[in-house]
mmCIF file of N, CA and C in Angstrom:
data_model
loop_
_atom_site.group_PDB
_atom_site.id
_atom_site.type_symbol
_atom_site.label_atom_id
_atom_site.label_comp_id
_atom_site.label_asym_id
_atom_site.label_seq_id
_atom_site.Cartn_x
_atom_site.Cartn_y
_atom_site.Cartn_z
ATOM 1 N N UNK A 49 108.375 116.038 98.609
ATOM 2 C CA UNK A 49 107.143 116.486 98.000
ATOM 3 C C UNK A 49 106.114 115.365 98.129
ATOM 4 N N UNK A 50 105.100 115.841 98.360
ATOM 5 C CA UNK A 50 103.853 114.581 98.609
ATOM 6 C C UNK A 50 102.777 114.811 97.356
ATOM 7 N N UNK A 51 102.409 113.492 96.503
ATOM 8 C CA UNK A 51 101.633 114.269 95.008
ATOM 9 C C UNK A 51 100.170 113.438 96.187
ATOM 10 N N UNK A 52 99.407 113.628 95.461
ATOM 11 C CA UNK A 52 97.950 113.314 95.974
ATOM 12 C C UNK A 52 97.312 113.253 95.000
ATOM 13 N N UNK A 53 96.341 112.524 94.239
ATOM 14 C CA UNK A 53 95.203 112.241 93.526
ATOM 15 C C UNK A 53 93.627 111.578 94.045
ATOM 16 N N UNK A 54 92.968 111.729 93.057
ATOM 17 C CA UNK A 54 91.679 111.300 93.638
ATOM 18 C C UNK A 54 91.990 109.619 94.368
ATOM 19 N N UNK A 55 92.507 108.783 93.718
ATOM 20 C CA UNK A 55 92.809 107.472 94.129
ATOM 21 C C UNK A 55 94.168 106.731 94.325
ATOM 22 N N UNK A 56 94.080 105.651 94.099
ATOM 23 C CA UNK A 56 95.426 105.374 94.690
ATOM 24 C C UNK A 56 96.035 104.236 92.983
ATOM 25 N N UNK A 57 95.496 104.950 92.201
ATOM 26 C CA UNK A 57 96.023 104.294 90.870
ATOM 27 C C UNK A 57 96.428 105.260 89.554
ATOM 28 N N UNK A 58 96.692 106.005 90.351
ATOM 29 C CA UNK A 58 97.598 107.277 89.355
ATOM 30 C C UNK A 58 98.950 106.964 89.576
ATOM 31 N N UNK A 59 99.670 107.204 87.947
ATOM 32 C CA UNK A 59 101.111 106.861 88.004
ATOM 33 C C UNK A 59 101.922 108.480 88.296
ATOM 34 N N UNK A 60 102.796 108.593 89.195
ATOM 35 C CA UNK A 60 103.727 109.308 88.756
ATOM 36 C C UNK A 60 105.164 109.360 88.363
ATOM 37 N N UNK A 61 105.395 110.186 87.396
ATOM 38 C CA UNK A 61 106.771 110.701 87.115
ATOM 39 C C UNK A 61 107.713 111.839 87.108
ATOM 40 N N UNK A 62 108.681 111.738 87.406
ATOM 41 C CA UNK A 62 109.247 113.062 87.582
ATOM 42 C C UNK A 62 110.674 112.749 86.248
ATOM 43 N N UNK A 63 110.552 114.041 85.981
ATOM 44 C CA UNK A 63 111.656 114.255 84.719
ATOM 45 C C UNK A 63 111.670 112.825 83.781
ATOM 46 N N UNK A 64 109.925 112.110 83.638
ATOM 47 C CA UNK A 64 110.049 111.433 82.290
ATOM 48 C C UNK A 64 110.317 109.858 83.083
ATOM 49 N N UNK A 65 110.778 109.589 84.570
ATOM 50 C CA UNK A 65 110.866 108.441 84.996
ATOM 51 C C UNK A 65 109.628 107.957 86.141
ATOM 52 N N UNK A 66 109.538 107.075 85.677
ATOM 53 C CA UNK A 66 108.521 106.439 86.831
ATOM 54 C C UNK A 66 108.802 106.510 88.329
ATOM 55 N N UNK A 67 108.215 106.941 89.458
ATOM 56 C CA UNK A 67 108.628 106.865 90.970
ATOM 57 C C UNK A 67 107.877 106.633 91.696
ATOM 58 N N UNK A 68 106.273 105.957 91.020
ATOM 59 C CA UNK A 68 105.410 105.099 92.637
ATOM 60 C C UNK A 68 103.960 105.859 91.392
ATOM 61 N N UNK A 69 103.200 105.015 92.569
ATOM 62 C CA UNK A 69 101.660 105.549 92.019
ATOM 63 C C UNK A 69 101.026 106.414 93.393
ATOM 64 N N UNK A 70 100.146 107.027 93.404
ATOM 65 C CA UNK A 70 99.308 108.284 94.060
ATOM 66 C C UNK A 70 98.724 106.981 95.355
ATOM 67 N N UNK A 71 98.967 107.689 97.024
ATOM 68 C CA UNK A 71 100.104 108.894 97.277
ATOM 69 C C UNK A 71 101.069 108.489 97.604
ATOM 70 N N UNK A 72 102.138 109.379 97.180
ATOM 71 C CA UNK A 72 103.218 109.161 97.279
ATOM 72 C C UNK A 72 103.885 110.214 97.714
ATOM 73 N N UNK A 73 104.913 110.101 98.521
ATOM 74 C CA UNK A 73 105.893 111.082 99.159
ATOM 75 C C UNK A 73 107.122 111.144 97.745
ATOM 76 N N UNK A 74 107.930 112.101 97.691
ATOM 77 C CA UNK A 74 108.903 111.635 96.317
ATOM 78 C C UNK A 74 109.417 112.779 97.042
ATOM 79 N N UNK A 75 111.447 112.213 96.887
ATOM 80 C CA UNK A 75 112.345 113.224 97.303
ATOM 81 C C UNK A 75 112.480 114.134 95.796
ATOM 82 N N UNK A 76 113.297 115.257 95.929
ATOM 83 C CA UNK A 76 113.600 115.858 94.578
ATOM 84 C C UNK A 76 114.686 116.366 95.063
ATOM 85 N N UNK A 77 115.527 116.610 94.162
ATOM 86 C CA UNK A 77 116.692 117.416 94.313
ATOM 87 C C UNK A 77 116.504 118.849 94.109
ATOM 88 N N UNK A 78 117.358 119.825 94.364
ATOM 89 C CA UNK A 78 116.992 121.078 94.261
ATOM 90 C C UNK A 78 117.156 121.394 92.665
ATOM 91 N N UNK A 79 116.341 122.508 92.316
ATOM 92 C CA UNK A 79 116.092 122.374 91.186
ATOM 93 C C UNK A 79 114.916 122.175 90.018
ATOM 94 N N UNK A 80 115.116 122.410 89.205
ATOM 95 C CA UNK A 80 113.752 122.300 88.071
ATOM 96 C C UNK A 80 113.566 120.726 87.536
ATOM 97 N N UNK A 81 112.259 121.107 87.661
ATOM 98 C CA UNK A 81 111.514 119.350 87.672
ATOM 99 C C UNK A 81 109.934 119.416 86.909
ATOM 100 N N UNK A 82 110.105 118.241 86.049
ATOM 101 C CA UNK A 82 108.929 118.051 85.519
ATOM 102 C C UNK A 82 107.879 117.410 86.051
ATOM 103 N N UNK A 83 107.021 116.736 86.510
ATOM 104 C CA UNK A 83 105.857 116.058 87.065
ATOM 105 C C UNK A 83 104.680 115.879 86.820
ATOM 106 N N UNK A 84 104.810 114.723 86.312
ATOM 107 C CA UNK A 84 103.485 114.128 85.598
ATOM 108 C C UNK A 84 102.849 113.234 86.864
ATOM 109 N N UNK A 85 101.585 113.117 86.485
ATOM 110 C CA UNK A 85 100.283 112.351 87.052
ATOM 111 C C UNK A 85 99.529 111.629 85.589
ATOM 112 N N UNK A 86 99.395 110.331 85.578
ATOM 113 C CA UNK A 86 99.145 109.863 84.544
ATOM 114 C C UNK A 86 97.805 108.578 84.990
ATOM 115 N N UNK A 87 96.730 108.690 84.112
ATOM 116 C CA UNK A 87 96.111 107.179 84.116
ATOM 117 C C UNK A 87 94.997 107.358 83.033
ATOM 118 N N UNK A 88 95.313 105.941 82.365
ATOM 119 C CA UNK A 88 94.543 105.503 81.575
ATOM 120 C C UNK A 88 93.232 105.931 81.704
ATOM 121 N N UNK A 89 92.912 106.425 80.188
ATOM 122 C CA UNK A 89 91.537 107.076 80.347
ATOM 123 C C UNK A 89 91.306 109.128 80.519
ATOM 124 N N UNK A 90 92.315 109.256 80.974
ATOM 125 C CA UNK A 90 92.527 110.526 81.827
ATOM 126 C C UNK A 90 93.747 111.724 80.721
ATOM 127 N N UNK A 91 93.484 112.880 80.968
ATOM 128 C CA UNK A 91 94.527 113.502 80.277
ATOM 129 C C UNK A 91 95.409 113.561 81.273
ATOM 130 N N UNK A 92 96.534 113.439 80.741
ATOM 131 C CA UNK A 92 98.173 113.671 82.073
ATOM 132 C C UNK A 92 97.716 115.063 82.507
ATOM 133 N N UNK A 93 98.174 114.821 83.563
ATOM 134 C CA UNK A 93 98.998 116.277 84.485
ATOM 135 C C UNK A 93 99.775 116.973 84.650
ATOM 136 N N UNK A 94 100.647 117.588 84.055
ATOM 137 C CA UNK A 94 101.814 117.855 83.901
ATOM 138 C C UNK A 94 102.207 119.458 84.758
ATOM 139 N N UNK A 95 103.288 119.602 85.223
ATOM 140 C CA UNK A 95 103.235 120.838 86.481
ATOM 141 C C UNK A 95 105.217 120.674 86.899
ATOM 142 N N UNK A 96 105.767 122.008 85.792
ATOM 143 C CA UNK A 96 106.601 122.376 86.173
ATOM 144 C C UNK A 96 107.219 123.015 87.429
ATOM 145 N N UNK A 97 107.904 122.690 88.391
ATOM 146 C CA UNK A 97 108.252 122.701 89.948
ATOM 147 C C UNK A 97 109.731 123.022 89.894
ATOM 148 N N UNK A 98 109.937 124.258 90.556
ATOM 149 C CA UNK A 98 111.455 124.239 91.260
ATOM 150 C C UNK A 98 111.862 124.299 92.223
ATOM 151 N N UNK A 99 112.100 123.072 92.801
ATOM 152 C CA UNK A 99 112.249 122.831 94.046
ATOM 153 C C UNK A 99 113.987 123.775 94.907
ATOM 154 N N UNK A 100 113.370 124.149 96.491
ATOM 155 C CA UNK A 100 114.455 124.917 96.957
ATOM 156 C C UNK A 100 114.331 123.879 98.150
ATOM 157 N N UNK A 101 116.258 124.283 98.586
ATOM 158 C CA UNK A 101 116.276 123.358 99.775
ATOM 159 C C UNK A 101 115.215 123.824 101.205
ATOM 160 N N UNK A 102 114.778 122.516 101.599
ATOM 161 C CA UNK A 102 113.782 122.596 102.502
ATOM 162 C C UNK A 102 112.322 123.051 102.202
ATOM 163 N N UNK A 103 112.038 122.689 101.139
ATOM 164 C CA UNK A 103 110.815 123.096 100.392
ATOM 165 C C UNK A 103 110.221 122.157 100.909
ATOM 166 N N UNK A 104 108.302 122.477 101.535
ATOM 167 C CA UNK A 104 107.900 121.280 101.625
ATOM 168 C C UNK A 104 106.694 121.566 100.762
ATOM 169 N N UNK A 105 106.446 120.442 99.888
ATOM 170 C CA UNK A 105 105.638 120.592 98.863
ATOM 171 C C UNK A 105 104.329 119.496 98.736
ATOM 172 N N UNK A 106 103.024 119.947 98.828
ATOM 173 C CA UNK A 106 102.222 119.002 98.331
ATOM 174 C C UNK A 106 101.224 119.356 97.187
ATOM 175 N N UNK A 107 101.460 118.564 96.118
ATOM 176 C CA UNK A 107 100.940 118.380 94.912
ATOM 177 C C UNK A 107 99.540 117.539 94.300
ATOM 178 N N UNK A 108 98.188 118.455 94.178
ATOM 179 C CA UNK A 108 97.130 117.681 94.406
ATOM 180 C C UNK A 108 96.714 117.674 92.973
ATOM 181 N N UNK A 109 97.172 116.490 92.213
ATOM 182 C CA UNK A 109 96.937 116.398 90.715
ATOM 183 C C UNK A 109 94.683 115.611 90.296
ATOM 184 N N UNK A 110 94.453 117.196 89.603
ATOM 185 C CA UNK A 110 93.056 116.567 89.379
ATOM 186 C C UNK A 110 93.214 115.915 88.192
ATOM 187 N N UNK A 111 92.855 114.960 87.588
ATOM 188 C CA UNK A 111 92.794 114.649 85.962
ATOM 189 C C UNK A 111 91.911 115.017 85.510
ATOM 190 N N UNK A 112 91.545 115.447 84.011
ATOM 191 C CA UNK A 112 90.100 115.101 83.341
ATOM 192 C C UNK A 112 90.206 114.256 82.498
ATOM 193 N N UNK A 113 89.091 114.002 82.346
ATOM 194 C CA UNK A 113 88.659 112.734 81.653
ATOM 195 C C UNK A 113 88.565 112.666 80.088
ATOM 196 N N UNK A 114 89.152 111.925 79.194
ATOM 197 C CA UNK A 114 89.592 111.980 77.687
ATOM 198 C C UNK A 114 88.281 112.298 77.184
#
């Protein structure tokens, strides 16, 4: 799965753990998954995903602003 944000200082997480900041490629296992986009200042992103084998996924998280 590839997440994408406006810049390159968005955090993401999947199921609650940290895995790189925006962009980022991120493997997933098959299955239900949580995914956050997070940065200071910003309301999270949050976007329930169930990933199937060979899924190719890209995820373009907008934030708004607190």
């Amino acid at each position: 799965m590839n997440v994408k944000a406006e810049d390159d200082s968005y955090e993401i997480f999947v199921d609650g753990a940290f895995v790189g900041n925006t962009p980022a490629r991120v493997k997933l296992a098959e299955g239900a998954h949580m995914v956050e986009v997070k940065k200071p200042g910003f309301k999270d992103y949050r976007k329930q995903l169930n990933i199937t084998e060979g899924a190719e996924l890209t995820l373009r998280a907008v934030l708004e602003k607190q």
